[in-house]
Each structure stands twice: as C-alpha cells, then as structure tokens.
Coordinates of C-alpha atoms and ligand atoms in Angstrom, one line a residue:
M1 CA 75.8 44.2 98.3
Y2 CA 75.7 41.3 94.6
S3 CA 73.1 40.8 93.7
P4 CA 72.4 38.1 91.2
A5 CA 69.0 39.7 89.0
R6 CA 72.0 42.6 88.1
I7 CA 73.6 39.9 85.7
G8 CA 70.3 38.8 83.9
L9 CA 72.1 39.3 80.9
F10 CA 74.3 35.5 81.3
R11 CA 70.6 33.1 82.4
S12 CA 67.1 32.9 82.0
P13 CA 64.3 34.1 84.4
E14 CA 62.9 31.2 84.2
K15 CA 66.3 28.9 85.7
L16 CA 66.8 30.8 88.9
Y17 CA 67.9 28.6 91.7
F18 CA 71.5 27.9 93.4
P19 CA 73.3 26.4 90.5
S20 CA 72.3 29.2 88.6
D21 CA 73.3 31.7 91.2
F22 CA 76.7 29.7 91.8
M23 CA 77.5 29.9 87.8
D24 CA 77.0 32.9 87.4
Y25 CA 79.5 34.2 90.3
W26 CA 81.4 31.6 88.2
I27 CA 81.1 33.7 85.0
V28 CA 82.0 36.7 87.1
F29 CA 84.6 35.6 88.6
F30 CA 85.9 33.8 85.1
L31 CA 85.2 37.7 83.3
V32 CA 87.1 39.8 86.7
L33 CA 89.9 37.1 85.9
T34 CA 90.3 37.3 82.0
A35 CA 90.1 41.1 81.8
G36 CA 92.9 40.7 84.4
I37 CA 94.9 38.2 82.9
L38 CA 95.4 40.4 79.3
L39 CA 94.7 43.9 81.2
R40 CA 97.4 42.9 83.6
P41 CA 100.2 43.7 81.1
W42 CA 98.5 46.9 80.4
L43 CA 98.2 47.6 83.4
W44 CA 101.1 47.2 84.6
F45 CA 102.8 49.9 82.1
W46 CA 100.0 52.2 83.7
L47 CA 101.0 52.4 86.6
R48 CA 104.6 51.6 85.9
N49 CA 105.0 54.1 83.7
S50 CA 102.2 56.7 85.8
K51 CA 104.3 56.0 88.3
T52 CA 107.6 57.2 86.6
K53 CA 105.8 60.3 85.5
D54 CA 104.7 61.4 89.1
Q55 CA 108.4 61.0 89.7
E56 CA 109.1 63.2 86.8
N57 CA 106.8 65.6 87.8
Q58 CA 109.1 66.0 90.9
E59 CA 111.8 65.5 90.0
E60 CA 111.3 68.1 86.4
K61 CA 109.8 71.1 89.6
E62 CA 113.3 70.2 91.8
K63 CA 115.4 71.4 88.8
K64 CA 113.3 73.7 88.4
K65 CA 113.0 75.2 91.6
K66 CA 116.2 75.1 92.3
G67 CA 117.1 76.6 89.0
L68 CA 115.5 79.7 89.9
I69 CA 117.0 79.7 93.1
P70 CA 120.1 82.7 92.8
M71 CA 123.3 81.9 92.2
G72 CA 125.9 82.9 94.3
S73 CA 128.3 80.8 97.0
L74 CA 127.3 79.9 100.7
G75 CA 131.4 80.4 101.5
W76 CA 132.7 78.4 105.0
P77 CA 130.1 76.1 107.2
V78 CA 129.3 78.5 109.6
I79 CA 130.2 82.3 108.6
G80 CA 129.7 81.4 105.2
E81 CA 130.7 84.3 103.7
T82 CA 130.9 87.3 106.7
L83 CA 134.0 88.5 106.8
A84 CA 134.0 89.7 103.7
F85 CA 130.5 91.7 103.9
I86 CA 131.8 92.8 107.8
A87 CA 134.9 93.8 106.0
C88 CA 133.3 95.7 103.3
G89 CA 130.5 97.4 105.6
Y90 CA 134.4 98.9 107.8
S91 CA 135.2 100.6 104.2
S92 CA 133.9 103.9 102.3
R93 CA 132.5 101.5 100.0
P94 CA 129.9 99.1 102.0
V95 CA 128.9 98.4 98.9
T96 CA 131.3 96.5 97.3
F97 CA 130.5 93.1 98.9
M98 CA 127.2 93.1 96.2
D99 CA 129.0 94.6 93.8
K100 CA 131.1 92.5 93.4
R101 CA 127.9 89.2 93.3
K102 CA 126.0 91.3 91.7
S103 CA 128.7 91.6 88.6
L104 CA 129.4 87.0 89.3
Y105 CA 125.7 86.1 89.5
G106 CA 123.2 88.9 88.6
K107 CA 121.3 91.3 90.3
V108 CA 119.4 89.0 92.7
F109 CA 122.1 86.1 94.8
K110 CA 122.5 83.2 98.0
T111 CA 124.9 83.6 100.3
N112 CA 125.2 82.3 103.5
I113 CA 125.9 85.4 106.5
I114 CA 126.1 84.7 110.3
G115 CA 125.4 81.4 109.2
T116 CA 121.8 82.6 107.8
P117 CA 121.7 81.4 104.4
I118 CA 120.7 83.9 102.6
I119 CA 119.4 85.7 99.2
I120 CA 120.6 89.6 98.3
S121 CA 118.8 91.5 96.2
T122 CA 119.6 94.7 94.9
D123 CA 116.9 95.6 92.2
A124 CA 114.8 97.1 92.7
E125 CA 111.9 95.8 91.3
V126 CA 112.6 92.6 93.4
N127 CA 112.4 95.1 96.2
K128 CA 109.6 96.6 96.1
V129 CA 107.4 93.1 95.9
V130 CA 109.1 92.5 98.9
L131 CA 108.4 95.3 100.9
Q132 CA 104.5 95.8 99.5
N133 CA 104.2 92.0 100.2
H134 CA 101.1 91.2 99.0
G135 CA 99.7 88.0 101.0
N136 CA 101.9 88.0 103.7
T137 CA 104.4 86.1 102.3
F138 CA 107.7 87.7 104.1
I139 CA 108.0 89.3 107.8
P140 CA 110.9 91.0 109.7
A141 CA 113.8 89.3 110.5
Y142 CA 115.6 90.2 112.8
P143 CA 119.1 89.1 114.8
K144 CA 118.1 87.3 118.1
S145 CA 119.0 89.9 120.1
I146 CA 116.3 92.3 119.1
T147 CA 114.1 90.3 118.7
E148 CA 114.6 89.0 122.2
L149 CA 114.4 93.1 123.3
L150 CA 111.8 94.1 120.7
G151 CA 109.9 91.4 122.3
E152 CA 106.9 89.1 120.5
N153 CA 104.7 92.0 119.4
S154 CA 106.9 94.5 118.9
I155 CA 105.4 96.9 116.3
L156 CA 107.9 97.0 113.9
S157 CA 108.2 92.6 114.6
I158 CA 104.0 91.4 114.3
N159 CA 102.0 91.0 110.6
G160 CA 99.0 91.2 109.5
P161 CA 95.7 93.3 110.3
H162 CA 97.4 94.2 113.9
Q163 CA 100.5 95.5 112.0
K164 CA 98.5 97.2 109.3
R165 CA 95.8 98.9 111.9
L166 CA 99.1 100.4 114.1
H167 CA 100.8 101.5 111.2
T168 CA 97.8 103.5 109.6
L169 CA 96.5 104.9 113.3
I170 CA 100.4 105.4 113.9
G171 CA 101.1 107.7 110.1
A172 CA 97.9 108.9 110.1
F173 CA 98.9 110.9 113.4
L174 CA 102.9 111.6 112.3
R175 CA 101.7 112.6 108.9
S176 CA 98.6 115.3 110.6
P177 CA 98.7 118.3 109.4
H178 CA 98.1 120.1 113.4
L179 CA 100.7 118.1 115.2
K180 CA 103.0 119.3 111.8
E181 CA 102.5 123.0 112.9
R182 CA 102.2 122.3 116.4
I183 CA 105.3 120.4 116.8
T184 CA 107.4 123.4 114.0
R185 CA 106.6 124.9 117.2
D186 CA 109.0 122.9 119.4
I187 CA 111.1 122.2 116.0
E188 CA 111.9 125.7 115.9
A189 CA 113.0 126.1 120.2
S190 CA 114.7 123.1 119.8
V191 CA 116.5 123.9 116.9
G192 CA 117.7 127.3 117.8
L193 CA 118.5 126.8 121.7
T194 CA 120.7 124.1 120.4
L195 CA 122.3 125.4 118.0
A196 CA 123.2 129.2 119.6
S197 CA 125.2 126.7 122.3
W198 CA 127.6 125.2 119.4
S199 CA 128.1 128.7 118.9
Q200 CA 129.1 128.6 122.5
L201 CA 131.4 125.9 122.1
P202 CA 135.0 126.1 121.1
L203 CA 134.2 121.9 119.2
V204 CA 131.3 120.0 118.8
H205 CA 131.2 116.5 118.2
V206 CA 127.5 116.6 116.1
Q207 CA 127.0 113.1 115.9
D208 CA 126.9 113.0 119.8
E209 CA 125.1 116.6 120.5
I210 CA 122.5 116.7 118.2
K211 CA 121.3 112.9 120.0
K212 CA 119.6 115.6 122.8
M213 CA 117.8 117.8 120.0
T214 CA 116.2 114.7 118.0
F215 CA 115.6 112.3 121.4
E216 CA 114.0 116.0 122.6
I217 CA 111.0 116.0 120.2
L218 CA 110.6 112.3 119.7
V219 CA 110.0 111.8 122.7
K220 CA 107.8 115.4 122.7
V221 CA 105.9 113.7 119.1
L222 CA 105.3 110.6 121.3
M223 CA 104.1 112.1 125.2
S224 CA 104.4 115.3 125.0
I225 CA 107.3 116.1 127.9
S226 CA 109.1 118.4 127.8
P227 CA 112.3 119.7 128.7
G228 CA 113.8 118.8 131.9
E229 CA 114.6 116.4 134.9
D230 CA 111.9 113.4 133.4
L231 CA 113.2 113.5 130.2
N232 CA 116.9 113.3 131.4
I233 CA 115.8 109.9 133.6
L234 CA 113.9 109.1 130.4
K235 CA 117.0 109.3 128.6
R236 CA 119.8 107.3 129.5
E237 CA 117.6 104.6 130.5
F238 CA 116.7 104.3 126.5
E239 CA 119.8 104.3 126.3
E240 CA 120.6 101.8 128.7
F241 CA 118.4 100.5 126.2
I242 CA 119.2 100.0 122.8
K243 CA 123.1 99.8 123.5
G244 CA 122.3 95.8 123.7
L245 CA 119.9 95.8 120.1
I246 CA 122.8 93.8 118.4
C247 CA 125.4 92.3 120.8
I248 CA 125.2 88.9 121.9
P249 CA 122.3 87.0 122.8
I250 CA 122.7 86.0 125.9
K251 CA 120.7 86.9 128.9
F252 CA 121.7 86.1 132.4
P253 CA 122.6 88.8 134.9
G254 CA 125.8 90.9 133.9
T255 CA 125.5 91.0 129.9
R256 CA 124.9 92.9 127.2
L257 CA 121.4 92.1 126.5
Y258 CA 120.0 91.6 130.8
K259 CA 121.3 94.6 131.2
S260 CA 119.0 96.4 128.6
L261 CA 115.8 94.4 129.5
K262 CA 116.2 95.2 133.3
A263 CA 116.5 99.1 130.7
K264 CA 113.7 98.2 129.3
E265 CA 111.5 97.5 132.2
R266 CA 112.4 100.8 133.7
L267 CA 111.2 102.4 130.4
I268 CA 108.4 100.9 130.9
K269 CA 107.6 101.9 134.1
I270 CA 108.3 105.1 133.7
V271 CA 106.5 105.6 130.4
K272 CA 103.5 103.5 131.9
K273 CA 103.0 106.5 134.5
V274 CA 102.6 109.6 131.8
V275 CA 99.9 106.7 130.3
E276 CA 98.5 106.5 133.3
E277 CA 97.5 109.7 134.3
R278 CA 96.9 110.5 131.0
Q279 CA 94.3 107.8 131.2
V280 CA 92.7 109.6 134.3
A281 CA 92.3 112.6 132.7
A282 CA 90.4 111.1 129.4
T283 CA 88.2 109.2 131.6
S284 CA 87.1 113.1 133.5
E285 CA 87.0 114.5 130.2
K286 CA 85.3 113.9 126.9
C287 CA 87.9 115.0 123.8
S288 CA 86.8 115.2 120.8
S289 CA 90.4 117.5 119.7
P290 CA 92.6 115.9 117.3
A291 CA 95.3 113.7 118.9
N292 CA 98.6 115.7 120.5
D293 CA 100.7 112.5 121.0
A294 CA 101.0 109.2 120.0
V295 CA 99.9 108.1 123.7
D296 CA 97.1 110.0 123.5
V297 CA 95.9 108.4 120.0
L298 CA 96.9 105.2 120.9
L299 CA 94.4 105.8 124.7
R300 CA 92.0 106.8 122.3
D301 CA 92.2 103.6 120.4
V302 CA 91.9 101.3 123.1
N303 CA 89.1 102.6 125.2
D304 CA 87.1 102.9 122.0
G305 CA 88.1 98.8 121.9
G306 CA 90.7 98.9 119.5
C307 CA 93.4 96.0 120.0
S308 CA 91.2 93.5 121.2
E309 CA 93.0 91.0 121.9
K310 CA 95.3 93.2 124.0
Q311 CA 92.4 94.9 125.9
S312 CA 93.7 92.8 129.5
Q313 CA 96.5 95.7 130.6
P314 CA 96.0 98.2 127.7
L315 CA 98.0 100.0 129.5
D316 CA 101.0 98.5 129.7
F317 CA 99.8 97.4 125.7
V318 CA 100.4 101.8 125.5
S319 CA 103.6 102.4 127.3
G320 CA 104.7 99.1 125.8
K321 CA 104.0 99.8 122.3
I322 CA 105.8 103.7 122.7
V323 CA 108.8 102.3 123.9
E324 CA 108.9 101.1 121.1
M325 CA 108.9 103.4 118.2
M326 CA 111.4 105.6 119.8
I327 CA 113.7 102.5 118.2
P328 CA 112.8 103.3 115.0
G329 CA 113.2 107.1 114.9
E330 CA 116.2 107.6 117.8
E331 CA 119.9 106.7 115.8
T332 CA 118.4 107.3 111.8
M333 CA 117.1 111.2 113.0
P334 CA 120.8 112.3 114.6
T335 CA 122.4 110.1 111.7
A336 CA 120.6 112.5 108.8
I337 CA 121.2 115.7 109.8
T338 CA 125.2 115.0 111.2
L339 CA 125.3 113.5 107.8
A340 CA 123.4 116.6 105.6
V341 CA 127.2 118.9 107.3
K342 CA 128.5 116.5 106.6
F343 CA 128.0 116.1 102.9
L344 CA 127.6 120.0 102.7
S345 CA 130.4 120.6 104.7
D346 CA 132.1 119.0 101.9
S347 CA 129.9 120.9 99.4
P348 CA 130.8 124.8 99.5
V349 CA 128.4 125.3 95.7
A350 CA 125.4 123.0 97.0
L351 CA 126.2 124.9 100.7
A352 CA 125.8 128.6 98.7
K353 CA 122.7 127.3 97.2
L354 CA 121.5 126.1 100.6
V355 CA 122.2 129.4 101.9
E356 CA 120.7 131.2 99.2
E357 CA 117.2 130.0 99.1
N358 CA 116.9 129.8 102.5
M359 CA 117.4 133.1 103.1
E360 CA 114.7 133.9 100.9
M361 CA 112.6 132.5 102.7
K362 CA 114.0 134.5 105.3
K363 CA 113.6 137.7 104.7
R364 CA 110.2 137.1 102.0
K365 CA 109.2 136.5 106.2
M366 CA 110.4 139.2 107.9
E367 CA 109.1 141.9 105.3
L368 CA 105.6 140.5 106.6
G369 CA 105.9 140.3 109.5
E370 CA 104.9 136.8 109.8
E371 CA 105.2 134.0 111.5
Y372 CA 107.1 129.4 109.8
N373 CA 104.1 127.2 109.5
W374 CA 105.5 123.6 108.4
T375 CA 104.2 124.4 104.9
D376 CA 106.8 127.5 103.8
Y377 CA 110.0 124.6 105.2
M378 CA 107.9 121.9 103.2
S379 CA 108.0 123.9 99.8
L380 CA 111.9 125.1 100.6
S381 CA 112.4 122.9 96.7
F382 CA 116.0 122.6 96.3
T383 CA 116.5 122.3 100.7
Q384 CA 114.4 119.3 100.2
N385 CA 116.9 118.1 97.0
V386 CA 119.1 118.5 99.8
I387 CA 117.6 116.1 101.6
N388 CA 116.5 113.1 99.5
E389 CA 120.4 113.3 97.9
T390 CA 121.9 113.4 101.3
L391 CA 119.1 110.4 102.7
R392 CA 120.4 108.8 99.0
M393 CA 124.3 108.0 100.3
A394 CA 123.7 108.2 103.6
N395 CA 121.6 105.3 104.3
I396 CA 121.0 105.0 107.6
I397 CA 119.0 101.8 106.4
N398 CA 121.1 100.3 103.8
G399 CA 118.1 98.1 103.0
V400 CA 115.7 95.7 105.2
W401 CA 115.9 91.3 106.5
R402 CA 112.7 89.7 105.9
K403 CA 111.8 85.9 105.9
A404 CA 109.7 84.1 103.6
L405 CA 106.7 81.8 105.1
K406 CA 106.2 80.2 101.6
D407 CA 108.1 79.5 98.4
V408 CA 107.8 82.9 96.4
E409 CA 108.7 83.1 92.7
I410 CA 109.9 86.7 92.4
K411 CA 110.9 88.3 88.7
G412 CA 111.8 84.5 87.9
Y413 CA 113.9 83.9 91.0
L414 CA 112.9 81.8 93.7
I415 CA 113.0 82.5 97.4
P416 CA 112.4 79.1 99.6
K417 CA 110.4 79.2 102.0
G418 CA 112.3 79.3 105.2
W419 CA 115.0 81.4 103.7
C420 CA 115.8 85.5 104.0
V421 CA 115.8 88.0 101.6
L422 CA 117.0 91.4 102.4
A423 CA 116.2 93.9 99.7
S424 CA 119.4 96.1 99.5
F425 CA 118.5 99.4 99.6
I426 CA 122.0 101.2 99.1
S427 CA 122.4 98.9 96.3
V428 CA 120.2 100.1 94.5
H429 CA 120.3 103.9 95.6
M430 CA 124.5 103.4 94.7
D431 CA 123.3 101.9 91.4
E432 CA 125.5 104.2 88.8
D433 CA 123.0 102.4 85.7
I434 CA 120.0 104.4 88.2
Y435 CA 122.0 107.4 89.0
D436 CA 124.4 109.7 87.6
N437 CA 128.2 109.6 89.3
P438 CA 125.9 108.2 92.1
Y439 CA 129.0 109.5 94.7
Q440 CA 128.7 112.0 94.0
F441 CA 126.9 114.6 96.8
D442 CA 124.8 115.8 93.6
P443 CA 121.0 117.7 95.6
W444 CA 120.1 119.5 92.0
R445 CA 120.2 115.7 90.2
W446 CA 116.9 115.6 91.9
D447 CA 115.5 118.1 89.3
R448 CA 116.4 115.9 87.0
I449 CA 114.5 112.3 87.5
N450 CA 111.2 112.4 87.1
G451 CA 108.2 112.3 89.1
S452 CA 108.0 112.7 92.6
A453 CA 111.4 111.5 95.1
N454 CA 107.9 109.5 97.4
S455 CA 106.8 107.3 94.7
N456 CA 109.8 106.1 93.3
V457 CA 110.5 102.6 93.6
C458 CA 114.8 103.0 93.1
F459 CA 115.1 105.5 96.4
T460 CA 113.6 103.6 99.4
P461 CA 115.5 105.2 102.1
F462 CA 111.8 105.3 103.9
G463 CA 111.8 101.5 103.0
G464 CA 107.7 101.1 101.4
G465 CA 104.8 99.6 101.4
Q466 CA 103.1 98.5 104.7
R467 CA 106.0 99.2 107.1
L468 CA 106.6 102.8 104.7
C469 CA 107.7 104.8 107.5
P470 CA 105.7 106.5 109.3
G471 CA 107.8 109.7 110.2
L472 CA 108.9 110.2 106.4
E473 CA 107.0 113.8 106.9
L474 CA 108.6 114.7 110.3
S475 CA 111.1 113.3 109.5
K476 CA 111.7 115.6 107.2
L477 CA 110.5 118.6 108.3
E478 CA 112.1 118.5 111.4
I479 CA 116.1 118.3 109.3
S480 CA 114.5 121.5 106.8
I481 CA 113.9 123.1 110.1
F482 CA 117.9 122.7 111.9
L483 CA 119.5 123.5 107.5
H484 CA 117.5 126.2 108.0
Q485 CA 118.5 128.0 111.1
L486 CA 122.1 127.2 110.7
V487 CA 122.4 128.4 107.5
T488 CA 120.6 131.1 108.3
R489 CA 122.6 131.9 111.0
Y490 CA 125.3 130.2 111.0
S491 CA 128.5 129.3 109.4
W492 CA 131.1 126.9 110.7
T493 CA 134.0 125.1 109.4
A494 CA 134.5 120.4 110.0
E495 CA 137.4 118.5 110.7
E496 CA 138.3 115.2 108.5
D497 CA 136.1 112.8 108.9
E498 CA 134.9 109.8 107.4
I499 CA 131.8 107.9 107.2
V500 CA 131.7 104.1 108.4
S501 CA 128.6 102.3 107.2
F502 CA 128.8 98.4 110.0
P503 CA 127.3 97.3 112.3
T504 CA 125.2 101.6 111.7
V505 CA 126.2 103.6 109.5
K506 CA 128.2 106.3 111.6
M507 CA 131.2 108.6 112.0
K508 CA 134.5 108.0 112.6
R509 CA 134.9 110.8 114.5
R510 CA 131.7 112.1 115.7
L511 CA 131.9 114.8 113.4
P512 CA 134.1 117.8 115.2
I513 CA 132.2 121.4 113.6
R514 CA 133.3 124.8 114.8
V515 CA 129.6 126.8 115.0
A516 CA 130.1 130.8 114.6
P517 CA 127.2 133.5 114.0
V518 CA 125.9 135.0 110.9
D519 CA 123.9 138.4 110.4
R520 CA 123.5 137.3 107.1
A521 CA 120.8 139.5 106.1
S522 CA 123.5 142.5 106.1
S523 CA 126.2 140.2 104.2
D524 CA 126.8 138.7 100.9
L525 CA 124.7 136.0 100.8
T526 CA 127.8 134.0 99.5
Ligands
HEM1 C1 115.2 109.4 108.5 C2 114.9 109.4 109.2 C3 114.1 108.0 109.6 C4 114.5 106.9 108.6 C5 115.9 106.8 107.4 C6 113.8 106.1 108.7 C7 113.5 104.6 108.2 C8 112.7 103.7 108.9 C9 112.8 102.7 107.5 C10 113.4 101.9 106.4 C11 111.4 101.2 108.1 C12 110.7 100.2 107.4 C13 111.4 99.3 108.1 C14 111.0 97.5 107.6 O1 110.6 98.1 106.6 O2 111.5 96.7 108.5 C15 111.5 102.5 108.6 C16 109.4 102.2 109.9 C17 109.8 102.4 110.5 N1 109.5 103.8 111.3 FE1 111.1 104.8 111.4 N2 112.7 106.2 109.9 C18 113.1 107.6 110.5 C19 112.6 107.8 111.0 C20 111.7 108.4 111.8 C21 110.9 108.8 113.0 C22 111.5 110.0 113.3 C23 109.9 107.9 113.9 C24 109.0 107.7 114.5 C25 108.8 108.9 115.5 C26 109.8 106.7 112.8 C27 109.5 106.1 113.6 C28 109.1 104.8 112.1 C29 108.2 103.0 112.4 C30 107.5 103.0 113.9 C31 108.2 102.1 111.7 C32 107.4 100.7 112.0 C33 106.6 100.8 111.0 C34 106.2 99.4 110.3 O3 107.0 98.6 111.3 O4 104.7 99.3 110.9 N3 111.0 107.0 111.6 N4 111.6 103.6 109.3

C-alpha cells in the first residue's frame, strides 16, 4: 500500500496536512511521467530489440534444427519411396536402396516408406545409441497389423520398467546353464529324428521341414509340451495367428487380421490350460528347484507379486506372454538354419573345415565314452564362426524400427519428435568399409576380427541394448547341435535356389536338398 511517509525525502515532517500529501502524489506522478517520457525511446528500443532477439533465437533454433535433420528425399506424395524400397527387397541385393541414398546424403538420411517419414541409419554408432535407448527416448514402432495382433501390453511393444523387468527375467532363464543343460538333450533328440526322417525322403525343402523341429524345441523351452496331438494343434493355431502379422489392418469377419485374432484367442486358451494345471501343481508343492520352462518363470514371478499391475488376471497375463514369446523365435530360427545349410552348400571349403572340427570332437567324445555337454558345442570355434557369418549375411532381422518420443540429436543428426527411425543392421553387416568382400561367405573373417562377435557394434543380428534378444545363446546352441549332427552323420546336395529378403528373408524355392547318411568315422574327413 502507498504510504506518504515513504516519500518523506520530498517534504518536511511538520507539514503533514492533506495538501502536502496531495503534493507528494503530484511529485511522484511528475517523476514517473518524466522518467517515462525520457525512458520511453530507450524502453521502446529495448523491447523491440529483445523481441527481435527472441524471434531471432527461435528462428536460429529452427534453422539449426532443420540443418540437423538428415538430408534425403521424401519421394512421391503418400507412397514416398516405398516402391524403390520394395523392389530392392525382392532383388539379390536388398541393401542397394540404402547404399544409393548413403552415397547421396550420408550414412543417416531421411525418406518416406509406406506413408511414414522415416530416418534410416546405416551408421553402427547411431544404431548403438538408438538400441541403448538411454532415457527411454525411443519406443518400438511396428506396422498396425502387428500392434493389433500383439496387443498393447505385449513384451515386444511395452517400455520402461515393465519391459526391463520381463526382459531380465526371461533373459536370465534362457541364458541359464540349467536350461541349456536340460534342453541340449531335447535338441539332440529332435535333430536326430528330423535328420533321420530327411534321409528317408527323396527331396527335402529345408525351409518348411525345419520348422517342425524348431517349433517343437521352442514350445519345449516355453512350456515343456512334448511332441504329440497337443503340439500339433498348437502349431496349427500358431501358424494361423502369425499369417496376420503382415497384412492389411482391417478387422471384420473374413479378413486376414480377424482370422488371426481369432486364432490368437484359441491359442491363448490352449496355453492357459497348461498354465492353470501348472498353477495347481505349484500351489500344492513348495518348489525351490530351478525353473524348467518359461511358464515356471512367469508363474513364480506373479505368485511372488511381480508385475503387480497385471495381478487381476495373472494366468491370462502368463498365457499372453508365452504366446508373445513364440513370435520372435518361430520365424528366425528356421531361417537361420536354412541359410546356414544354403551357405555351406555353396562353400565346400568351409564345409570341409566344419566337418573336420566336428568330427574331431565326435571322435574325442566317443573315445571318452562321454555325453556331449552344451559347452562342448559352444566351444567349437569354427562352428561358431560359421554361425556368426551366416547371421551376418542372412540378416534375418534386417533392422529395427523405433519412434522418437522427443527430439534427439545423435552424432550431429536430429531425429525430430514423432519421427520413426530405422536402425539398419543389414547396411552395417554388408558395409565394405567394415567387412572385406561382404558378399562372400567367409567364416574365417571372425578369427581376423578383433574382439568377440557378441560385443561388436558392427554385428547386431540379435539387436542390442535394452532389447537385445534374450534367445541369443539358446539360438546359437540349437544351430550348433543341428550342424554337428548334419555334418558328422550325413552328406547332402542342394538344388539351385536364391535368397529373397522381402517381406522377410526366405529361399525362393524353399531350399530343396537330398540327404544321405555317411559313416565319416571310417572314411576320409573330406
Ligand atoms: C537366430 C534366431 C534369432 C534372431 C536372429 C533373433 C533376433 C532378435 C532381435 C534382433 C531382437 C530385438 C528386437 C528389437 O530390438 O526390437 C529380438 C528380440 C527378442 N527375441 Fe530374438 N531372435 C532369435 C531367436 C529367438 C528365440 C529362439 C527366442 C525365444 C526363445 C527369442 C526371443 C526374443 C524375445 C522375447 C525378444 C524381445 C525382447 C524384448 O523386447 O525385450 N529370439 N530377437
């Protein structure tokens, strides 16, 4: 509140009557007016100037932002550069799309695919930052049909602490020596029966036939179901379900998406029966032994109060997660094995070395009268080189799509909020500045590359960072066992075939081969 005493400087204390107060007001008014008149030009200039500076800063920021957005072309309205992208996918060099733009705009560029403006990174370090995802800036971005089929709480699309928790839980189980020891016997049995049946057939299409085996092993790991009628029904429903992963996202009776969603409901029902039986057994016996399968792992977690927000329907939650975990393993494993057979069929020198290494171990084991341990398979260094080289060249998951939740700057490139980024693994795997003769199947290159393949930012067939594939070690073990039995007990001849990369990696003719048993122990190794 105004108090005349505060301006006592302008009056004597004895003149404290109304006109004096009135004068005080006048003096203040006069001073303010004078100051206002004198300061006005300066104020006007200052305000005008500072406004311009704000604008300038804003403009500067926008300019800088624009300058940082990677260069590139968004192509035609709506379709963007989709046609060129798909055409390259169907060719024998799917990476041509990226290579062409890389040479025009640099390692990170923008484009537009299927109506989505997207930044593609062919730079291993940028990919690493995207995969590490510190600060949870990126979320997975899938086509609409996939998000519809997965549901919003799927392990493949959730983020933050729940994703981390589930990832750690599943990863710890899939990497555990207990599982690997136990599953080694199951894998050996499945591979043995599969190869024996192949040798009875005049012609085998590896890509189709191997799926029975890999699915059988996957289901064993996830819920301990053995071959039989239940497994056959499960397989049928699962195949119907995944047909809709890449389809037009229209959902009404008769459409592909609708049929797949119905198959998912039936699939969850079958899995839930297994989960319910296991829950009954779990409550009747106190279990302290290590988990035998993923159902055990998830049930124990929900019973211990984990994943608290899903506690209202814990058995539905567990069943849903089991079905979701079938997706990443179902297609990738058969493709990896099929392409290993393809590359070895075309590389007799590498095959001879593989036979030699595996026969040495087989003879040693026979002499000692020992069973194989999972570590025996993983210790075969050339076999591991063959697997790494297969995964590098096969590019089964050619990259991952993410969406930026805010503006992110990586290595001087800006990924604006709301944009998608494709971290392209295939571009790095086939980059001749990183790998000499990248199109040549050369397992020996892994001896020349310093450091482990598992910690190499230029080698990411299993992704990396927060979402690194939890099935990595299990996959390598399964492929090792398959290759061991194939090359130590059988020989094969493959018919001509080609790899196609769109929409997923496949053999054009499903890789037809003829398999025959051989007794290598008593014959020459080559
Ligand atoms: C050669 C075989 C395989 C390849 C090449 C492969 C590749 C990948 C890749 C690249 C990712 C990361 C996806 C992303 O970042 O968005 C991933 C995630 C995943 N994979 Fe695999 N995978 C293989 C086998 C398996 C198997 C056998 C299983 C299960 C037993 C499995 C389970 C998973 C799961 C659950 C995730 C999601 C992890 C998460 O988002 O937290 N994968 N896989």
